[in-house]
Coordinates of C-alpha atoms and ligand atoms in Angstrom, one line a residue:
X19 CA 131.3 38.3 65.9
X20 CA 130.5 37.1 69.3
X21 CA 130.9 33.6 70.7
X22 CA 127.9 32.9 73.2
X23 CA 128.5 31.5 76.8
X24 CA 126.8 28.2 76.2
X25 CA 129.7 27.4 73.6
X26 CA 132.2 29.0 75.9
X27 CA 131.2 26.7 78.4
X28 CA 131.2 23.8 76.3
X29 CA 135.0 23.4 75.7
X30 CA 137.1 26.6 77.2
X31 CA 140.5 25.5 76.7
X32 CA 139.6 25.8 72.9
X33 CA 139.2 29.7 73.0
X34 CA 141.7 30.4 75.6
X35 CA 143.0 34.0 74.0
X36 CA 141.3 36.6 72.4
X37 CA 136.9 36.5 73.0
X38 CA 134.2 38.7 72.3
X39 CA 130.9 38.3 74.3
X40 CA 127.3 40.1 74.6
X41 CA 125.7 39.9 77.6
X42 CA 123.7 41.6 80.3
X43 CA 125.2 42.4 83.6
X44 CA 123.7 39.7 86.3
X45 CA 126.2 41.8 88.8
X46 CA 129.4 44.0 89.2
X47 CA 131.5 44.5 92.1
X48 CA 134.3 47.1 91.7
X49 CA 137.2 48.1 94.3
X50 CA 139.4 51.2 93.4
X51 CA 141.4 49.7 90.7
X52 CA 140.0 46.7 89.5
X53 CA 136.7 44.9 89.2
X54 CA 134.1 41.8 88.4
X55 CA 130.9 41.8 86.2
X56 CA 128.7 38.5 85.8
X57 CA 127.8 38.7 82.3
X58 CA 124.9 36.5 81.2
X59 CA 124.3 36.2 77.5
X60 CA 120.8 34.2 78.3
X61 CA 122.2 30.5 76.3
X62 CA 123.3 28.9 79.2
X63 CA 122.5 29.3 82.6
X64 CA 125.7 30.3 84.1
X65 CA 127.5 33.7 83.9
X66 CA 130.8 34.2 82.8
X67 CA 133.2 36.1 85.4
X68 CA 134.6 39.6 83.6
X69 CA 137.5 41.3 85.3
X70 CA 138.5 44.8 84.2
X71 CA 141.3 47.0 85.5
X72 CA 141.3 51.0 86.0
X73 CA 143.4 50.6 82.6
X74 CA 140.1 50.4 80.9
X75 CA 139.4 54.1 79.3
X76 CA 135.7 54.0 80.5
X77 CA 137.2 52.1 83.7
X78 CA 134.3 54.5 85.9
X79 CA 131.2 54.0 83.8
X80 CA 131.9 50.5 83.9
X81 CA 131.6 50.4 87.4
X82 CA 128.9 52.4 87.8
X83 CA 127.1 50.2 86.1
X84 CA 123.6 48.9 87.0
X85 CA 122.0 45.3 86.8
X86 CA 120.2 44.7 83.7
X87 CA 122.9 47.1 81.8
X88 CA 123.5 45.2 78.3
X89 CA 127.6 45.0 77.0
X90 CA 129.9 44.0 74.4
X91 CA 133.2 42.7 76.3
X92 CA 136.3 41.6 74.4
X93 CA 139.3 40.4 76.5
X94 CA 141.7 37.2 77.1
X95 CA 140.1 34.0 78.2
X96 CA 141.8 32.4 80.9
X97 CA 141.5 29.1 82.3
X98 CA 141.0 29.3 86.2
X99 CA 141.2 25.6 87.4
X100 CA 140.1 25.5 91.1
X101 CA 138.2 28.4 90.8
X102 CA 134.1 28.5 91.2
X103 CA 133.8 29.0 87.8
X104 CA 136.3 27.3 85.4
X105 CA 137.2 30.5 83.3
X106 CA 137.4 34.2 83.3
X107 CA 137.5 37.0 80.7
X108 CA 139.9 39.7 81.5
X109 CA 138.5 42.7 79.5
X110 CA 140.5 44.8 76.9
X111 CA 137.7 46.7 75.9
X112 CA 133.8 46.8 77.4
X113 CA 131.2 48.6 75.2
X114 CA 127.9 49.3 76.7
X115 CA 125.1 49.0 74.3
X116 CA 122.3 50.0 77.1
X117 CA 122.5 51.3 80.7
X118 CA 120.0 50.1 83.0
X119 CA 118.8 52.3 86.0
X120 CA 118.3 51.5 89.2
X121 CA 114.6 51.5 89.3
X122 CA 115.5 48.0 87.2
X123 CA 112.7 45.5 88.8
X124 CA 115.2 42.6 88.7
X125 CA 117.6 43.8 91.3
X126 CA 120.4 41.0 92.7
X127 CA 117.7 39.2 95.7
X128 CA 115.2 36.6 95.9
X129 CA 111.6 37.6 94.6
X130 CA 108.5 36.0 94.8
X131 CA 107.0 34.1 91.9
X132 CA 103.7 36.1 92.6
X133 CA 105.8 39.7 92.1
X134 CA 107.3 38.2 89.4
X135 CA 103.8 37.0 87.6
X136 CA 103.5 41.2 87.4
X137 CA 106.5 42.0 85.8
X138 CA 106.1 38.5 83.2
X139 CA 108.0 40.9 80.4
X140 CA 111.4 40.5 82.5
X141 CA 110.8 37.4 84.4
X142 CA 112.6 35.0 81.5
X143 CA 116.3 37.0 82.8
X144 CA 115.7 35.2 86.1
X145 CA 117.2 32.2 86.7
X146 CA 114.3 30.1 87.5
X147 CA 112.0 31.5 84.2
X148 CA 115.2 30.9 82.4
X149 CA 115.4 27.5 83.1
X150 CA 111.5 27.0 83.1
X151 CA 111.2 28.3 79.3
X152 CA 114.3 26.7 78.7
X153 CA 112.8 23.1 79.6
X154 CA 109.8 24.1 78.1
X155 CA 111.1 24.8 74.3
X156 CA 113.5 21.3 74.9
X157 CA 110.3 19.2 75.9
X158 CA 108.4 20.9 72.8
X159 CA 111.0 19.9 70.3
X160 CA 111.2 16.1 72.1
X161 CA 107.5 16.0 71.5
X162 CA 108.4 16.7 67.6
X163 CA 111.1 14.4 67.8
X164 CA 109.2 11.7 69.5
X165 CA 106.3 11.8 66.8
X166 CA 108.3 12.6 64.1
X167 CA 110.6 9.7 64.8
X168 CA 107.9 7.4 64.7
X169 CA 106.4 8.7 61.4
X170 CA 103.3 10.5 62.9
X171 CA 102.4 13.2 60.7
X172 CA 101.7 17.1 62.6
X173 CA 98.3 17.9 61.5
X174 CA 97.7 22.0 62.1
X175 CA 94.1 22.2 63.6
X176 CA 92.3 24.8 63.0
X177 CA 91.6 27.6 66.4
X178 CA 88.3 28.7 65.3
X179 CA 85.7 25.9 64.8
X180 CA 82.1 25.3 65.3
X181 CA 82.1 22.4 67.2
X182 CA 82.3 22.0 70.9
X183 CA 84.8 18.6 71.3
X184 CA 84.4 18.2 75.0
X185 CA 80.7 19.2 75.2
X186 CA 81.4 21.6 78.6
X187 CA 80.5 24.8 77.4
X188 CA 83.4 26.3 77.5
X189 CA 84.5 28.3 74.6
X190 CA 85.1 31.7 74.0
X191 CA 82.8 33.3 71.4
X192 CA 84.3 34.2 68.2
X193 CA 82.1 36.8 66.9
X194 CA 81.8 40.1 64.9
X195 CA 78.7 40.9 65.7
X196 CA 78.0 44.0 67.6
X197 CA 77.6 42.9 71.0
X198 CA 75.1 46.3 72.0
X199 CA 72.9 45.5 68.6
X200 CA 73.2 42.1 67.7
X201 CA 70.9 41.5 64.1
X202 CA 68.2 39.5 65.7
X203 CA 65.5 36.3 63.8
X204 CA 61.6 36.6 64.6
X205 CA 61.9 34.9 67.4
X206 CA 64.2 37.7 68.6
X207 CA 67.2 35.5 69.0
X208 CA 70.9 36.6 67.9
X209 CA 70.6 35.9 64.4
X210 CA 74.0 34.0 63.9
X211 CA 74.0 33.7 60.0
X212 CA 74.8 37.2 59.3
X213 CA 77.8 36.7 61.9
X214 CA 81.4 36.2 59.9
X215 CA 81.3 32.7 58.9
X216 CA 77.7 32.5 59.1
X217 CA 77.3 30.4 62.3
X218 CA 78.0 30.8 65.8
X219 CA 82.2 29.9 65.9
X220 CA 84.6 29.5 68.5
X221 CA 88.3 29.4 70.0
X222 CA 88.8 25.7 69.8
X223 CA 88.6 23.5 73.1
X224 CA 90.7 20.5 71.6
X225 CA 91.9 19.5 68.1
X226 CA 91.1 16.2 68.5
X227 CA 87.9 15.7 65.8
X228 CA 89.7 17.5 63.2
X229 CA 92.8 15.4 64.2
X230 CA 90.6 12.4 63.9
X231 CA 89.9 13.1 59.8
X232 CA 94.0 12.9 59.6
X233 CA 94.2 9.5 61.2
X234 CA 91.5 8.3 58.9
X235 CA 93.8 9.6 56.2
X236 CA 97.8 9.3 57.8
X237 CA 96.9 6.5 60.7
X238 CA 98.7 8.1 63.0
X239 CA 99.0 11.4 63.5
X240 CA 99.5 14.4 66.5
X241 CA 98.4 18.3 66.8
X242 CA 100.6 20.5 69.2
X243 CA 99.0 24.1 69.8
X244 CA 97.0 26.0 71.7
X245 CA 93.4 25.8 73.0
X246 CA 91.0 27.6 74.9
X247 CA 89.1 26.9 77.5
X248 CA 86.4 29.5 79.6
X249 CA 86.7 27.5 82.4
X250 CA 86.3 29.6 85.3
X251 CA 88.1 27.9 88.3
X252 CA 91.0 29.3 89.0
X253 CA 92.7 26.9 90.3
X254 CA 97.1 26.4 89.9
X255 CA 96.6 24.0 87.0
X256 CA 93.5 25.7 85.1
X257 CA 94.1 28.0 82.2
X258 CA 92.0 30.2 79.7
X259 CA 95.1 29.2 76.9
X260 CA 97.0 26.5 77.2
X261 CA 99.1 24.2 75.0
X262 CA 97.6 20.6 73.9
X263 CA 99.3 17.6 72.1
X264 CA 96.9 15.2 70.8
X265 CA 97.9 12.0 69.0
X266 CA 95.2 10.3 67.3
X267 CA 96.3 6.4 66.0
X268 CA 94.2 4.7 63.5
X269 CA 93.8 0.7 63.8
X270 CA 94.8 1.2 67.3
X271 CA 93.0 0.4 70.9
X272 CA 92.7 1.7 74.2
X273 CA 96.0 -0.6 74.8
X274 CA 97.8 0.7 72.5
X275 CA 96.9 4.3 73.6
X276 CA 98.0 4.4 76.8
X277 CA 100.8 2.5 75.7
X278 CA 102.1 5.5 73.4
X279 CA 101.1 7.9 76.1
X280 CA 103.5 6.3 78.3
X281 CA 106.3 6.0 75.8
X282 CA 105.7 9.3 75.0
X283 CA 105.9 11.2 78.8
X284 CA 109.3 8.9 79.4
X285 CA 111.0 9.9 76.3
X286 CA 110.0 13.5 77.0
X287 CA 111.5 13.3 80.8
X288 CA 114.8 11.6 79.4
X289 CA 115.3 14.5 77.0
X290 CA 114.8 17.2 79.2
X291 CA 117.0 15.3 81.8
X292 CA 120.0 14.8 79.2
X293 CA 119.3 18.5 77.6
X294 CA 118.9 20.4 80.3
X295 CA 121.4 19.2 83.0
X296 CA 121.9 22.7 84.9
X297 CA 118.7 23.8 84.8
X298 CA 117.4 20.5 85.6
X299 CA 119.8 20.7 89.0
X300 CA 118.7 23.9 89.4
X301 CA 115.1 22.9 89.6
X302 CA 116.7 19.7 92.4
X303 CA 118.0 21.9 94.2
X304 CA 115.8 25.1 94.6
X305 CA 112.4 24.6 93.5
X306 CA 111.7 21.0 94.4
X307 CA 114.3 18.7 95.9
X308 CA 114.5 15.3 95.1
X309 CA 112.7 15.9 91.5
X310 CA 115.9 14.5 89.8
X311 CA 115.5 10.7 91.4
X312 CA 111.5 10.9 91.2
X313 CA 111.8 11.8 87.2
X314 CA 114.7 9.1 87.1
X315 CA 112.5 6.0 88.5
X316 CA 109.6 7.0 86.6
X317 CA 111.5 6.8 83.8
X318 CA 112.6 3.1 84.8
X319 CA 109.1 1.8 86.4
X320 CA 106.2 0.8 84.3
X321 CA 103.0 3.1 84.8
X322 CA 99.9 1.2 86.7
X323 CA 96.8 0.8 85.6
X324 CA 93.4 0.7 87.4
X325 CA 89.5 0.7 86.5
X326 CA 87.7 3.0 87.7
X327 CA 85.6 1.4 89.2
X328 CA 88.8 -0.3 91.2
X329 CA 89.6 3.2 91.5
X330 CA 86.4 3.9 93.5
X331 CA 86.9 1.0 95.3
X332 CA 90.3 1.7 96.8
X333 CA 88.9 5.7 97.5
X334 CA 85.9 3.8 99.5
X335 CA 88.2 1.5 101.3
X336 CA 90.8 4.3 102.0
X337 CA 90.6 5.9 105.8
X338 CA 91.4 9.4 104.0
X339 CA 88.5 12.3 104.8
X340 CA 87.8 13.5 101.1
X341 CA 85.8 16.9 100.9
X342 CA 83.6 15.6 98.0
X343 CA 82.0 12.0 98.4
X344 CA 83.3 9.1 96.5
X345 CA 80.4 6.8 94.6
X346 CA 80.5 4.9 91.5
X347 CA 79.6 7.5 88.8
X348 CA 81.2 10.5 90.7
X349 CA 83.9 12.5 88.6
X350 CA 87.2 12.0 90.4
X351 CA 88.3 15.6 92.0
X352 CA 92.1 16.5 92.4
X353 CA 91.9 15.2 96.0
X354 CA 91.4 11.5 94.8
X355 CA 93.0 12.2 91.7
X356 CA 96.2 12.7 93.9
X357 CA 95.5 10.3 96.8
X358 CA 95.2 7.5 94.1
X359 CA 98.7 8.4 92.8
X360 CA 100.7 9.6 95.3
X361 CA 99.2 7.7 98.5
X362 CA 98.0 4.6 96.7
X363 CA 100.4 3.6 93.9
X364 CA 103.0 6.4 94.2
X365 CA 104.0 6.4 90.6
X366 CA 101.8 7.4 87.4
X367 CA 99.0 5.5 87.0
X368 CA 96.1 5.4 84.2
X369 CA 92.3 5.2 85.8
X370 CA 90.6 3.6 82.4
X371 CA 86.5 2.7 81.9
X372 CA 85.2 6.0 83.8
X373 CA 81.1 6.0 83.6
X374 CA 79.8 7.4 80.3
X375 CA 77.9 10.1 82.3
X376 CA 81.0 11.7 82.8
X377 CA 82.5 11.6 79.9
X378 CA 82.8 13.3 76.7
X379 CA 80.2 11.9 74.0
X380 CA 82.6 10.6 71.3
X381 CA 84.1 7.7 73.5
X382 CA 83.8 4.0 72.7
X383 CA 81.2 2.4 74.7
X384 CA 82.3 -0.8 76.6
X385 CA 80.2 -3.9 76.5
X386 CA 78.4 -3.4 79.7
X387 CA 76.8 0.1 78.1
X388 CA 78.0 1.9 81.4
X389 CA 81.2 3.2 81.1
X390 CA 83.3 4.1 78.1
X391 CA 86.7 3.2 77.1
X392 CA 88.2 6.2 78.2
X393 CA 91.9 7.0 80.0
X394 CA 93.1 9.3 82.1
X395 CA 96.5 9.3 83.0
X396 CA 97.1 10.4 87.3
X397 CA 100.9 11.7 88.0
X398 CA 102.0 12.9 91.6
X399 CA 102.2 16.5 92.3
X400 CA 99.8 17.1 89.6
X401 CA 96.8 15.2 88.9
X402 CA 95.6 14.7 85.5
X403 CA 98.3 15.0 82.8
X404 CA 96.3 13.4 80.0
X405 CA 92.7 12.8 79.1
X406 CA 92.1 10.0 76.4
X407 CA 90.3 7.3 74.8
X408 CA 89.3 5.2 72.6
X409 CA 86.6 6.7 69.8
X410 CA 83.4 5.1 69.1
X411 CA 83.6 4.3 65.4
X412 CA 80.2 2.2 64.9
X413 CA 77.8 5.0 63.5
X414 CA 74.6 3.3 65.3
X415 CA 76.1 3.4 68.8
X416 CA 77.4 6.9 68.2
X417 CA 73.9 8.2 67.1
X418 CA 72.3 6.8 70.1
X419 CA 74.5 8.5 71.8
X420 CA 74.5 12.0 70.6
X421 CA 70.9 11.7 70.7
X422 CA 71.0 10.9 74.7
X423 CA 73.0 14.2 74.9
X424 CA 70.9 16.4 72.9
X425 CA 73.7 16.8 70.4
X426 CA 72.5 17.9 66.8
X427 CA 73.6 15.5 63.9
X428 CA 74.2 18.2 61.6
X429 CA 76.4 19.6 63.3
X430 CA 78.8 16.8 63.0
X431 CA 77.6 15.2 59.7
X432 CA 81.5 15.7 58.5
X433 CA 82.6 13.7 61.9
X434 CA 79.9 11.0 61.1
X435 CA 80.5 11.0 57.3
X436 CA 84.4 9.5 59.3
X437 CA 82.4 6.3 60.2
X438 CA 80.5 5.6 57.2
X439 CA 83.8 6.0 54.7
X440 CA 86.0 3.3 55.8
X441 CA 85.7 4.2 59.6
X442 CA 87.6 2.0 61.9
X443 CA 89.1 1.6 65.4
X444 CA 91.0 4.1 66.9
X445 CA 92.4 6.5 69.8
X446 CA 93.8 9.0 70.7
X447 CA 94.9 11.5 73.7
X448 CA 95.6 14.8 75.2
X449 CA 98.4 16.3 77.1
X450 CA 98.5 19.4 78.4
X451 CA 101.9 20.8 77.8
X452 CA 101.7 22.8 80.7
X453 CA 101.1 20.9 83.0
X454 CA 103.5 18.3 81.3
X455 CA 106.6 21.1 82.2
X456 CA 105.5 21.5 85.8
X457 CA 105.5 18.1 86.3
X458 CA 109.2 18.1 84.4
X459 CA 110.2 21.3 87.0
X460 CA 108.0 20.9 90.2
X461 CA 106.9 24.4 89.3
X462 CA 103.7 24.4 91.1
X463 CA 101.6 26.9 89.0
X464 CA 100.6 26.9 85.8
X465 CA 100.7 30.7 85.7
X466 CA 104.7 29.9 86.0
X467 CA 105.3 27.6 83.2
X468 CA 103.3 29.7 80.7
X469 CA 105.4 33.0 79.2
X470 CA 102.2 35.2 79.6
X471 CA 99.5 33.4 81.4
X472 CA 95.8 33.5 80.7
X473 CA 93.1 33.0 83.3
X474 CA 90.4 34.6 84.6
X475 CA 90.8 38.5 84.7
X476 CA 94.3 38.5 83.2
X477 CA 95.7 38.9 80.2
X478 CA 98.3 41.5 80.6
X479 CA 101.3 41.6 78.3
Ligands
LIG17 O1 90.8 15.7 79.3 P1 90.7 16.8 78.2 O2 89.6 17.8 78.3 O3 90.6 16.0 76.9 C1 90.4 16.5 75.7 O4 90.3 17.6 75.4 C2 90.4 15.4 74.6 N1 89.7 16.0 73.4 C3 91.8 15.0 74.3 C4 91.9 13.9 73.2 O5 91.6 12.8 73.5 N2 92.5 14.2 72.1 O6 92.0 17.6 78.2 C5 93.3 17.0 77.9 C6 94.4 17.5 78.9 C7 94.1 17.3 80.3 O7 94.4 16.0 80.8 C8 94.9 18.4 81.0 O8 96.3 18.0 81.1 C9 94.9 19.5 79.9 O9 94.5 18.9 78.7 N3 93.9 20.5 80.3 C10 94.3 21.8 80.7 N4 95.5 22.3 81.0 C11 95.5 23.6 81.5 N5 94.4 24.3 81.7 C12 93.2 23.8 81.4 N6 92.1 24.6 81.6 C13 93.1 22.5 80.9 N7 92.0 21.7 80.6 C14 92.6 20.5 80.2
LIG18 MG1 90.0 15.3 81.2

C-alpha cells in the first residue's frame, strides 16, 4: 500500500525507513550516476525529493523520463534537516505505471491562465489549479459544516423548474420538442403542453422559492448547487453555471439575514485559512500579495452597512468619473459597486433598501412603498458576493405586486398557497460560490475557479 505525501509531510520522523509512494513526475534531473525526481502525488502541495543511483536495474529509463510520467517508488525515508525540503526518499525500486511524452502540455515553466483555460482537463496538476480546487472543495465542506453545525437542514432543489425566481429572462430552455417542427396551437404558437412535462420548463436560475417551502417546514434551511443563468455578458465574474448557496430562515428579518451572511463568509475564510495553509501562501505570494492580512482583518472587523439611498448619496458626492450616471433608482454597476467598497469603506459592506424597480418581485416592501427590504452584500476585488432579502409574506401586498409586473398567479399558486398556510416572516440569501473562492484566492476570473467553465460559446470538456 502506499502512504500519500500529505501524511508524509505531516510527521516524517514517524516513517523514517522503508516507504512506498505514487506519484507523477513534477521534474527529474539526472547526472551520470545518480539522480532527483519531484514526485507529486496531488494531496499536498509540495513534492517529495526521490534520489536514485545507477544501482537501480531501470537506472536509464528512469532518467529518461518525461514530466507528467506517473510512478510507484519504494526506498528509505531520510530526514534531511537543513535541507529545502525536510525529507528525501532514496529509491530501492521505481516502477513506472505510465510514460508521458514530451508533447506533454504541462512542461516545467510558467503558463498563462488563458493557455491553460484550453487545456482545463490538465490544468488541476498545476500548482495554482491545485490549490484553487483545493480551497474550493475545503470552503464547500465549511459551508456544510457551517449550516450543519447550526441545525440548518440541506434542502436538494430541484434544476428543472417552471418558474423564473429572478424574473430576468434568463433561463435556458428545457425542451424536447423538435426545435425545426415544434407542434404548434391555432394561434400558431409553440404548443408547450405536448412538450415533456407539459409546460414550458427550465434550468433553474436560483433555488430560493423552493427553498422557501422548506423554511416554512424546517425554519431554517440552505441549498448548495448549481444554477443557470443565459446571461450573456461576459464579463470575469459572469457565468452560464455556477454554484449558489441559499439559506432561507423562517421567523427571521432582514437583520438577522445579513447577520448570518456575515457569520457565514467569516467562518468560511477562517477555515480555508486554517485548512489550507500552503496553498493559501501560495495564493500571498504569487497570485495576489497581501491577500493573507486582507482575509485576516476581515475576519476581525465588523462588515458596514449603508442604504441605498446613502449609497447613492456618497456615489453623488464622490469626485470619481463613473461611465454610467448615478440617480436614485439606478442599478448599481460594478464601478460603484467597487468604489463603495474599496474606495469608500474599504472593507465588506451590505447596500440594503435598493428601489423596488430594481429588484426581484418577491421582496418585502418597506413602509415608504419605494424600495424593498433587499441586501446586497459589496466585497473588494469583487463586487457583489451575495444577493438577498427579506420575502414579502402578506399575500395582499404580494398580489399587488405581481400584478405590477405582469406576473401570472397561477403560476405561483404553490408559492402563494406559503402565505395563506401559516406564512410568516422570513429571509434568505444567495452566494455565489464562485465568486466566494476568488475572493478566498484573488483569482481574478471566474473561468479560473470553476473546473470546467461555462459561458458564452464554451462548453468544452
Ligand atoms: O443576486 P442574485 O441574482 O439573487 C438570487 O438569485 C436570489 N434568489 C438569492 C436568494 O435570495 N436566495 O444571485 C445571488 C448571487 C450573486 O450575488 C452572485 O454572487 C451570484 O449569485 N451570481 C452569479 N455568479 C456567477 N455567475 C453569474 N452569472 C451569477 N449571477 C449571480
Ligand atoms: Mg443580485
Amino acid at each position: 500500500k502506499t502512504i500519500s505525501i500529505r501524511t508524509l509531510y505531516g510527521m516524517p520522523e514517524s516513517y523514517v525507513g522503508t516507504v512506498t509512494v505514487a506519484g507523477w513526475v513534477r521534474t527529474v534531473r539526472d547526472s551520470k550516476t545518480f539522480g532527483f525526481i519531484e514526485v507529486n502525488d496531488g494531496t499536498f502541495f509540495k513534492s517529495v525529493q526521490v534520489v536514485f543511483e545507477d544501482h537501480l536495474s531501470n537506472f536509464k529509463e528512469i532518467a529518461k523520463l518525461g514530466v507528467g510520467a506517473a510512478l510507484i517508488v519504494t526506498g528509505e525515508l531520510v530526514l534531511t534537516p537543513g535541507q529545502k525540503q525536510p525529507f528525501e526518499i532514496k529509491a530501492t525500486s521505481i516502477e513506472v505505471e505510465g510514460e508521458c511524452p514530451p508533447e506533454y502540455p504541462l512542461q516545467k515553466k510558467r503558463h498563462s491562465f488563458e493557455y491553460l483555460r484550453q487545456i482545463a482537463y490538465l490544468r488541476p496538476r498545476t500548482n495554482t489549479f491545485g490549490a484553487v480546487f483545493r480551497v474550493r472543495s475545503l470552503a464547500a465542506y465549511a459551508i456544510h459544516k457551517f449550516f450543519q453545525e447550526r441545525n440548518f437542514v440541506y434542502a436538494h432543489t430541484p434544476l428543472i423548474t417552471a418558474s423564473d425566481c429572478e424574473g430576468a429572462g434568463e433561463m435556458f430552455r428545457v425542451t424536447t420538442l423538435d426545435p425545426a417542427n415544434p407542434p404548434k396551437n391555432e394561434q400558431g404558437e409553440v404548443n408547450f403542453k405536448e412538450d415533456f412535462f407539459g409546460k414550458m420548463a427550465s434550468l433553474t436560475v436560483s433555488g430560493q422559492l423552493s427553498a422557501e417551502t422548506f423554511a416554512m417546514a424546517f425554519r431554517d434551511v440552505y441549498t448548495f448547487g448549481p444554477t443557470f443563468r443565459a446571461e450573456k455578458s461576459n464579463t470575469p465574474r459572469h457565468a452560464a453555471e455556477f454554484w449558489m448557496i441559499e439559506p432561507e430562515i423562517a421567523f427571521a428579518d432582514l437583520n438577522d439575514d445579513m447577520q448570518l451572511a456575515e457569520d457565514m463568509v467569516k467562518f468560511v475564510i477562517n477555515y480555508v485559512l486554517e485548512h489550507a495553509k500552503e496553498e493559501m501562501q501560495f495564493f500571498n505570494q504569487f497570485v495576489d500579495k497581501g491577500i493573507l492580512e486582507r482575509l485576516e482583518n476581515i475576519v476581525n472587523a465588523d462588515f458596514g452597512k449603508v442604504s441605498y439611498t446613502e449609497a447613492i448619496k456618497i456615489l453623488e458626492g464622490s469626485s470619481k468619473k463613473f461611465e454610467y450616471p448615478v440617480f436614485w433608482g439606478c442599478d448599481l454597476q460594478t464601478e460603484h459597486e467597487r468604489y463603495l467598497t474599496e474606495e469608500h469603506f474599504q472593507k465588506p459592506v451590505f447596500v440594503t433598501d435598493y428601489p423596488k424597480e430594481i429588484k426581484a418581485f418577491y421582496m418585502r416592501m418597506n413602509e415608504d412603498n419605494k424600495t424593498v427590504a433587499a441586501m446586497d452584500l459589496l466585497v473588494p476585488g469583487i463586487g457583489e458576493l451575495i444577493g438577498g432579502s427579506q420575502r414579502e409574506e402578506r399575500l395582499d401586498v404580494l398580489l399587488e405586486r405581481m400584478k405590477e409586473l405582469g406576473l401570472n398567479e397561477e403560476d405561483y399558486w404553490w408559492y402563494l398557497d406559503l402565505r395563506r398556510f401559516g406564512g410568516t416572516r422570513h429571509a434568505g440569501f444567495g452566494l455565489g460560490f464562485e465568486r466566494l473562492i476568488m475572493y478566498l484566492t484573488g483569482m481574478t476570473n471566474i473561468r479560473d475557479v470553476i473546473p470546467f467553465p461555462r459561458t458564452t460559446g464554451s462548453a468544452e470538456f
